Coordinates of C-alpha atoms in Angstrom, one line a residue:
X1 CA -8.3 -26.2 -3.5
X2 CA -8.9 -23.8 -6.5
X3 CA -6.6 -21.2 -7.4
X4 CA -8.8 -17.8 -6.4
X5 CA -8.0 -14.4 -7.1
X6 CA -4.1 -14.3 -7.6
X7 CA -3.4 -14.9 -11.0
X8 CA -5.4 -12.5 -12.2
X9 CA -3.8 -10.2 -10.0
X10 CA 0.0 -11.0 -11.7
X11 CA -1.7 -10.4 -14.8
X12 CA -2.7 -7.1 -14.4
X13 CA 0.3 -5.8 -12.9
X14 CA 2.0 -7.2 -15.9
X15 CA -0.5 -5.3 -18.7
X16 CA 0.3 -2.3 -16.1
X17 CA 4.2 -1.9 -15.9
X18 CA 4.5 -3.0 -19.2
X19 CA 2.3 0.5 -20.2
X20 CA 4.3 2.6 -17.0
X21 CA 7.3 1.5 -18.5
X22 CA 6.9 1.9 -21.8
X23 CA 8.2 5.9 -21.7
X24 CA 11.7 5.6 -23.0
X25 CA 11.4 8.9 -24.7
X26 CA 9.5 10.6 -21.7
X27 CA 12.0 10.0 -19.0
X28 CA 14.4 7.5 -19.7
X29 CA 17.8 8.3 -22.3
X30 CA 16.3 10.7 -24.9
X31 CA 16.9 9.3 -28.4
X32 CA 20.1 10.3 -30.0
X33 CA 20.3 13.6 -31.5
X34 CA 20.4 13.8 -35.6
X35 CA 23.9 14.5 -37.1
X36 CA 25.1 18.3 -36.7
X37 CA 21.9 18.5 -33.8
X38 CA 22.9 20.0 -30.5
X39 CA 22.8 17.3 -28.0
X40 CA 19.3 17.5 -25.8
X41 CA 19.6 17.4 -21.7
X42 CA 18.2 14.4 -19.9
X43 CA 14.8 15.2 -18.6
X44 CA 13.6 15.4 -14.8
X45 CA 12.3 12.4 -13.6
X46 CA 8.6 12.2 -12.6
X47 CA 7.5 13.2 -9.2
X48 CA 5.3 11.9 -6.7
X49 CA 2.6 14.4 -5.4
X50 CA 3.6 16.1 -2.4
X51 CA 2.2 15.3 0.9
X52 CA -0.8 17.5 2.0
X53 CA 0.4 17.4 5.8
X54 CA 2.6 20.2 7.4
X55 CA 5.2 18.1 8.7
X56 CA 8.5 17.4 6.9
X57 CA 8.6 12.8 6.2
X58 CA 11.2 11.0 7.2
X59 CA 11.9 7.3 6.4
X60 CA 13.7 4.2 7.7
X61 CA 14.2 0.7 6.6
X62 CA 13.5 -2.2 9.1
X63 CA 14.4 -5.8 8.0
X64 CA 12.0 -8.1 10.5
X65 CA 12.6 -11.7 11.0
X66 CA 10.0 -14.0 12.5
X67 CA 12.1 -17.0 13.5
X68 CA 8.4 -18.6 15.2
X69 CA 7.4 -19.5 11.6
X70 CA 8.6 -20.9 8.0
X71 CA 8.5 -18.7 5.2
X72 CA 5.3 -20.4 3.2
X73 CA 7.2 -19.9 -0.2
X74 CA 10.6 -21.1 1.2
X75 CA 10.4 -23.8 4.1
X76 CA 14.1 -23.5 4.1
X77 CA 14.1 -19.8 6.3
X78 CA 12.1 -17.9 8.3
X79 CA 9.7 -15.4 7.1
X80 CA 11.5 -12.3 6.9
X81 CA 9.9 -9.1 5.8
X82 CA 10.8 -5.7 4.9
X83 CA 9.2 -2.8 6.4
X84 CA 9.7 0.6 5.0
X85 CA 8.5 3.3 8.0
X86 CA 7.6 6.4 7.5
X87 CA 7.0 9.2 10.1
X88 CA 7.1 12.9 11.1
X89 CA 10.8 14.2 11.4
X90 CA 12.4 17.2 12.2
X91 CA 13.9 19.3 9.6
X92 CA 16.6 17.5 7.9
X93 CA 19.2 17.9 5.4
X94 CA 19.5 14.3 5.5
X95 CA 19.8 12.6 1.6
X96 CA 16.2 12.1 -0.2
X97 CA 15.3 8.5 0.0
X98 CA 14.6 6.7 -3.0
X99 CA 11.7 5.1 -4.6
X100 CA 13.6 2.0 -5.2
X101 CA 16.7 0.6 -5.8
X102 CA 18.8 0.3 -9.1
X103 CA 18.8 -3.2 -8.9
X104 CA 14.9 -3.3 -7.9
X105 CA 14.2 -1.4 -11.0
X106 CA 16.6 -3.8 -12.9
X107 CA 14.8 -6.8 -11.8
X108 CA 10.7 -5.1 -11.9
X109 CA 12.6 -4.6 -15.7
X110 CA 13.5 -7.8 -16.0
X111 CA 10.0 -9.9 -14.4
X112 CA 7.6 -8.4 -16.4
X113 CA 10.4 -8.5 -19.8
X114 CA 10.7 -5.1 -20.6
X115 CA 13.5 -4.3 -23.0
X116 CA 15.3 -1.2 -24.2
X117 CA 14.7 1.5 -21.4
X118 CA 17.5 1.9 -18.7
X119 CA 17.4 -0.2 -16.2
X120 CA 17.7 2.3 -13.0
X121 CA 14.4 3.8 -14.7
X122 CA 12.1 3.3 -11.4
X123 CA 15.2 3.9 -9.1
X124 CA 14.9 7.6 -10.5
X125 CA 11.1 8.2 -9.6
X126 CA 11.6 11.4 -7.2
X127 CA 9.9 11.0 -3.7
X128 CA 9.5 13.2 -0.6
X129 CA 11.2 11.5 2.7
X130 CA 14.1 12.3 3.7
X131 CA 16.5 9.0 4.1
X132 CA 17.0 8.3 7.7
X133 CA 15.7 12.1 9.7
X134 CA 15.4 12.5 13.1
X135 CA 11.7 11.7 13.8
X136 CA 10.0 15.0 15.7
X137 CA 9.4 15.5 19.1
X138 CA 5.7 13.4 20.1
X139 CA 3.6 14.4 22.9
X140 CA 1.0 12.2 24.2
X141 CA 1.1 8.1 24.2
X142 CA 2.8 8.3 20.9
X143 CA 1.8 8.1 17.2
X144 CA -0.6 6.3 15.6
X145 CA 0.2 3.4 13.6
X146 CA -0.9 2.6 10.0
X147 CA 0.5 -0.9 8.8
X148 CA 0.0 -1.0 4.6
X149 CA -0.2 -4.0 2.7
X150 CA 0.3 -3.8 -0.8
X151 CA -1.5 -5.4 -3.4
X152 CA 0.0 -9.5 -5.0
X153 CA 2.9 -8.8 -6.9
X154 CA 3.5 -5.7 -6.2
X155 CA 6.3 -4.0 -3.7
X156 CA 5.5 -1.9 -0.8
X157 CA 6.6 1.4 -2.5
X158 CA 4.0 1.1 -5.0
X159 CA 1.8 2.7 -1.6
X160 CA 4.7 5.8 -1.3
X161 CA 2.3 8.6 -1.9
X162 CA -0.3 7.4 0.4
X163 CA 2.2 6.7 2.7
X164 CA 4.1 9.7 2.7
X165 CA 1.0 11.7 3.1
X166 CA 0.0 10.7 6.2
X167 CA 3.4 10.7 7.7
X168 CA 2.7 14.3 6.9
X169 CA 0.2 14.4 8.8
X170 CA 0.9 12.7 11.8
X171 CA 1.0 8.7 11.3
X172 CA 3.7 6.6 11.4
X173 CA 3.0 4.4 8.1
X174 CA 4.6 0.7 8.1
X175 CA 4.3 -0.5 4.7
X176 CA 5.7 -4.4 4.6
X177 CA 6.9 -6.3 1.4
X178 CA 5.9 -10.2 2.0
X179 CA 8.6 -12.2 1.3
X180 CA 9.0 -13.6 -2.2
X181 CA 5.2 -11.8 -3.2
X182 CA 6.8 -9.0 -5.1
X183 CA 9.0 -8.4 -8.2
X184 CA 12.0 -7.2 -6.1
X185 CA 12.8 -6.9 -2.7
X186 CA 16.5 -6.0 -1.1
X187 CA 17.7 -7.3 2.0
X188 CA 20.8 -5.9 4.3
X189 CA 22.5 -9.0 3.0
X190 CA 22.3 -8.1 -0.4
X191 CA 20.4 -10.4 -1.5
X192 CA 17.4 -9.2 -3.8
X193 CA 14.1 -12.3 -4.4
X194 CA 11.6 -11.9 -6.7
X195 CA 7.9 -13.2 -6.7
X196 CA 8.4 -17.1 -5.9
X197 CA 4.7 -17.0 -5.3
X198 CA 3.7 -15.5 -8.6
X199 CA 4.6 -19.4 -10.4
X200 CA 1.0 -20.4 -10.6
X201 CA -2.0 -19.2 -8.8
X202 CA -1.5 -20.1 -4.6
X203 CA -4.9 -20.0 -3.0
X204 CA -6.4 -16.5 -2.0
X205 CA -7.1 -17.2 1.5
X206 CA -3.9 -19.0 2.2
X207 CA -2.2 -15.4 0.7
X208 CA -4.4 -13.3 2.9
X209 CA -3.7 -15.3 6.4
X210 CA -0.2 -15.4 5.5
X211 CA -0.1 -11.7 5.5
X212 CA -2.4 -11.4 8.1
X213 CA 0.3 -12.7 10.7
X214 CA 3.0 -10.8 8.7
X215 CA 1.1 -7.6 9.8
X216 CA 0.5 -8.9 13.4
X217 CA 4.3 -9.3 13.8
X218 CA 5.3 -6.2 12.7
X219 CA 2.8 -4.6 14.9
X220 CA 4.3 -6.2 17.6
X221 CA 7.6 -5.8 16.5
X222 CA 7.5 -1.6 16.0
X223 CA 5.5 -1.6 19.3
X224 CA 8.4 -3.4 21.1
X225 CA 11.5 -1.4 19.0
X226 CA 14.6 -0.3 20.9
X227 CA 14.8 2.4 18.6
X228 CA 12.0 4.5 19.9
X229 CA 14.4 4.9 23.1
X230 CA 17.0 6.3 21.9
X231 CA 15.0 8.9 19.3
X232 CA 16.0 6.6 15.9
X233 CA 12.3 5.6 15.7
X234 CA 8.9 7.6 16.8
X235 CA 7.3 6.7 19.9
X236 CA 3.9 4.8 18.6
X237 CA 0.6 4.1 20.8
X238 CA -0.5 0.6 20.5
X239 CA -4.1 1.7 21.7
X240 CA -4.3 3.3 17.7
X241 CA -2.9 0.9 15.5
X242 CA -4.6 0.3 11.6
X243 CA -4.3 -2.0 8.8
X244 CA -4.8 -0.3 5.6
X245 CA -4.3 -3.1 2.0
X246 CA -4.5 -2.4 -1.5
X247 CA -6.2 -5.7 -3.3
X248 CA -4.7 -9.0 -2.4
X249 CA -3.2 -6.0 0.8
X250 CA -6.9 -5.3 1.8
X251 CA -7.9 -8.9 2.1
X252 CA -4.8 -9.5 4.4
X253 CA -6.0 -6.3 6.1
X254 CA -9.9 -7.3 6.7
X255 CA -7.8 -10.6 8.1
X256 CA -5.5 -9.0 10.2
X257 CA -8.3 -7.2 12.2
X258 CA -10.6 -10.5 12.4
X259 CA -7.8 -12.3 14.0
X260 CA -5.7 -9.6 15.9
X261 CA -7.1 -7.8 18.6
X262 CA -4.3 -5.2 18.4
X263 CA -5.7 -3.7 15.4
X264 CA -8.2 -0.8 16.5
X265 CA -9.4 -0.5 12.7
X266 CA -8.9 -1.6 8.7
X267 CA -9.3 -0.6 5.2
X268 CA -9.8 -2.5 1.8
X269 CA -8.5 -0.5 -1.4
X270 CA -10.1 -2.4 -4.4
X271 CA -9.3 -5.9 -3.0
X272 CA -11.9 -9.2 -2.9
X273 CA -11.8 -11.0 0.1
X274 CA -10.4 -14.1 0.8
X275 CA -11.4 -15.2 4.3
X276 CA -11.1 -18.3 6.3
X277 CA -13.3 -17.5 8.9
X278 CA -17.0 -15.9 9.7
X279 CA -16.9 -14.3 12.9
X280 CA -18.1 -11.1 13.1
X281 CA -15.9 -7.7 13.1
X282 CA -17.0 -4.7 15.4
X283 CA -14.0 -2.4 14.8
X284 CA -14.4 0.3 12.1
X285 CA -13.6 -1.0 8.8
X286 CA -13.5 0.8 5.1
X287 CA -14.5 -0.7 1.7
X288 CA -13.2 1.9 -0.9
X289 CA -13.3 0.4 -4.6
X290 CA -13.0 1.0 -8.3
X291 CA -15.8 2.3 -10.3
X292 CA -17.1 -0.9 -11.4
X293 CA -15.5 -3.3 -9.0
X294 CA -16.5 -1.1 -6.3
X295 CA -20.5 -1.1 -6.6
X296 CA -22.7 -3.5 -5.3
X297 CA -23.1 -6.9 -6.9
X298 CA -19.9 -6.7 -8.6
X299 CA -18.0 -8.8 -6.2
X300 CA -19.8 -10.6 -3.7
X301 CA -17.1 -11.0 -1.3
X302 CA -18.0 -7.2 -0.7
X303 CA -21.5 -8.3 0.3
X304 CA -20.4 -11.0 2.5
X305 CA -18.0 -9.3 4.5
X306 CA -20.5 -6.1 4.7
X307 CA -22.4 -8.3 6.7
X308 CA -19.8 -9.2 9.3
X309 CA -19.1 -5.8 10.1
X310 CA -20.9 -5.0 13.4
X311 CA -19.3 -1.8 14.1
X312 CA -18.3 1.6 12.4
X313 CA -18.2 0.9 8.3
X314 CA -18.6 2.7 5.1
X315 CA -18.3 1.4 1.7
X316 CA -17.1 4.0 -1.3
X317 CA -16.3 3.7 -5.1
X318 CA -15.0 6.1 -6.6
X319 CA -16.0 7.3 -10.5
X320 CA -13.6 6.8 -13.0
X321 CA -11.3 5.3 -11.0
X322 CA -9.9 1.6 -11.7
X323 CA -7.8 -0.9 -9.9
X324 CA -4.6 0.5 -10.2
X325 CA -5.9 4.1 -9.5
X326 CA -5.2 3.9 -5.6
X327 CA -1.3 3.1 -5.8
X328 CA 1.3 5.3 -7.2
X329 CA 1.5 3.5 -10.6
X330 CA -1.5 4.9 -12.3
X331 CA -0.5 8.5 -11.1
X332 CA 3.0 7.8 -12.8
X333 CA 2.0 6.3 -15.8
X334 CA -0.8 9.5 -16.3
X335 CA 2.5 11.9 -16.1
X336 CA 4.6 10.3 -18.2
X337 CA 2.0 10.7 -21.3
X338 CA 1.4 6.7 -20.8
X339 CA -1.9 6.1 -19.3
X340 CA -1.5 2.4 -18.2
X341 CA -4.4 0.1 -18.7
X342 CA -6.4 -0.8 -15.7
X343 CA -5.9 3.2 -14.7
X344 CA -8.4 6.0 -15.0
X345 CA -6.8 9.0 -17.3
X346 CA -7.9 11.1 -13.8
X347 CA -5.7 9.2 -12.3
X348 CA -3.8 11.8 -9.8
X349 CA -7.7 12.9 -8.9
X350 CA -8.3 9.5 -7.5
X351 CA -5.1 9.1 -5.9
X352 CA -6.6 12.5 -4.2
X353 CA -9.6 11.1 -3.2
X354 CA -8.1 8.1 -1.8
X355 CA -5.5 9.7 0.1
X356 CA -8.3 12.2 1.5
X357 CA -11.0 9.3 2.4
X358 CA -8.2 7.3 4.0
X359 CA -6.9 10.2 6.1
X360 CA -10.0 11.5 6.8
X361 CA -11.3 7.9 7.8
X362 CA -8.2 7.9 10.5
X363 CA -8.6 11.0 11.8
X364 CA -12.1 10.1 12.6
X365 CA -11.9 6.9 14.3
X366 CA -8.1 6.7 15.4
X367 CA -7.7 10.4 16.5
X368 CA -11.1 11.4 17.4
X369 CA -11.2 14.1 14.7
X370 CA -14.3 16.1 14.2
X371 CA -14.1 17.1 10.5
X372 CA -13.5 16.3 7.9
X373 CA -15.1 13.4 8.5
X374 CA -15.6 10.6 5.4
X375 CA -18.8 11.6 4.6
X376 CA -18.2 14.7 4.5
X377 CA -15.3 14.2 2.3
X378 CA -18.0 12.1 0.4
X379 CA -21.0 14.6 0.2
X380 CA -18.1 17.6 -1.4
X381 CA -16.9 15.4 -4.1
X382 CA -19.1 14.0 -6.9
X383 CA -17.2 11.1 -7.8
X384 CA -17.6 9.2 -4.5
X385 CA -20.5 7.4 -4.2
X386 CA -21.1 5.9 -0.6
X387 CA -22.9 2.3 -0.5
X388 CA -25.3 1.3 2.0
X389 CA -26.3 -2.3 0.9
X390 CA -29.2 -3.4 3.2
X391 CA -28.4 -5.6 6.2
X392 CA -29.4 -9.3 6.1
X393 CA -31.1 -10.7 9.3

């Protein structure tokens, strides 16, 4: 079958870090002082934004491990994944959790050949969890759920911001690395794989239901944890689970919902469809996309899965904004004076936008929140245009 969609995925993330990274003199060791020139102090590392929620975020590290089924990359294990879940906690003087490791930085580095900048340069990226807190007290049937897929190639903590923001809020955010799809991912073993499935282009669809039944097993799997017991892990409410993807992440998520029943809604961040199947899809789903990417007639895997949506949908782009400019990367890469290619120079206003659409778009069909609803997050902010292609008989 051909090759569809992931190559050019590994190529842009390549063109992307390559630019992120490419900030020696912004944030990694400063160049060396002339002679007889006092010595200058290292700067801050950049920041993500804050969360816009009033609770305090917490984080913990799962490592999952579906024994039922191969790991399509390695048909020597199982598939094991690595969740990192965020939450609502308590106030905590618990340590700051880290964007990623040393050695993940050192081998992102290393992937995409980027010399002469330190090699714990990512692990230094300052985030708002606190490592390990005490989740807070839940009333009700428990949280709801949002599982996040990230895009081919890239880790899960490239969705931090979003993430942390609606922990802030009130979610409990799941965001999953798929085994050997990302630069760098650790294990409690210590073992650290790269992106086995980045070697040549693997077919789209086969991707996308792969990661389907990755985010079906950890919905299952967080539902089911002993933790929430004992107070480790929040208490979750299966009746309002989502799956939320960025790219190759939103196909898996539009997949996840088609074939899972346990899903009570999905979002696509900038990602073209790769489908196996045409059955229809009456839970809410959201199509947010790049400027150009986003509009209609510019991918017609957009079109096709507009079609199959029988329930709840909307479909947004937002101005200015590119593929990049709904993950963290384009947000860092704006503050460290490097604008990376395939990011809007606005980038930390479109990380805004897509953090208030997405939130918004939970509230409203998880939570039963009035306002603000999307389209009224839509109608107060002239660079999202809603899309309302005409439905086929």
């Amino acid at each position: 079958m051909k090759p569809t969609g992931t190559g050019r995925a590994v190529r842009r993330y390549a063109v992307l870090v390559a630019a992120l990274l490419s900030v020696v003199p912004a944030c990694g060791q400063p160049p060396a002082p002339a002679p007889g020139a006092a010595a200058t102090s290292r700067p801050d590392p950049p920041a993500l934004p804050g969360p816009t929620g009033a609770r305090p975020v917490g984080l913990r590290v799962l490592e999952l491990r579906d024994t039922s089924r191969r790991d399509p990359w390695d048909p020597s294990r199982s598939r094991e994944l690595m969740v990192s879940l965020w939450y609502p906690a308590r106030h905590s003087t618990e340590r700051a959790a880290r964007y990623v490791t040393p050695r993940e930085s050192e081998l992102i580095l290393r992937a995409q050949r980027i010399k002469g900048v330190p090699a714990d340069l990512l692990s230094r990226v300052r985030v708002h969890a606190s490592r390990d807190a005490p989740p807070a007290a839940v009333s009700g049937p428990g949280l709801p759920l949002v599982v996040l897929s990230p895009g081919f190639s890239l880790p899960r903590t490239s969705l931090t911001a979003l993430a942390e923001d609606l922990a802030s809020r009130g979610y409990a955010v799941a965001a999953v690395d798929h085994a050997y799809e990302a630069a760098a991912m650790s294990r409690p073993d210590g073992r650290v794989t790269g992106c086995r499935a980045c070697h040549g282009s693997p077919d789209g669809r086969r991707v996308a239901a792969t990661r389907a039944v990755d985010l079906s097993y950890v919905r299952r799997q967080l539902l089911g944890r002993p933790g929430t017991a004992d107070g480790r892990l929040p208490r979750l409410d299966p009746a309002r689970v989502a799956a939320v993807g960025h790219s190759m992440g939103g196909a898996a998520a539009f997949e996840a919902l088609r074939t899972d029943p346990g899903f009570a809604a999905g979002a696509d961040l900038d990602g073209t469809f790769h489908s196996a199947g045409t059955s229809r899809v009456d839970r809410p789903f959201l199509l947010l996309g790049a400027d150009a990417h986003g509009r209609p007639g510019a991918d017609p895997t957009w079109e096709r899965v507009w079609q199959r949506l029988s329930g709840w949908r909307r479909w947004y782009s937002v101005t200015g904004a590119q593929h990049a400019s709904f993950t963290d990367y384009g947000l860092l890469g704006e503050r460290l004076g490097h604008p990376a290619p395939g990011t809007a120079r606005e980038a930390e206003d479109a990380l805004r936008i897509t953090r208030r659409l997405v939130a918004a778009f939970l509230d409203d069909r998880l939570r039963g929140v009035v306002a603000p609803d999307p389209d009224d997050v839509a109608r107060h902010d002239e660079r999202i245009r809603r899309h309302q292609p005409r439905q086929r008989p």
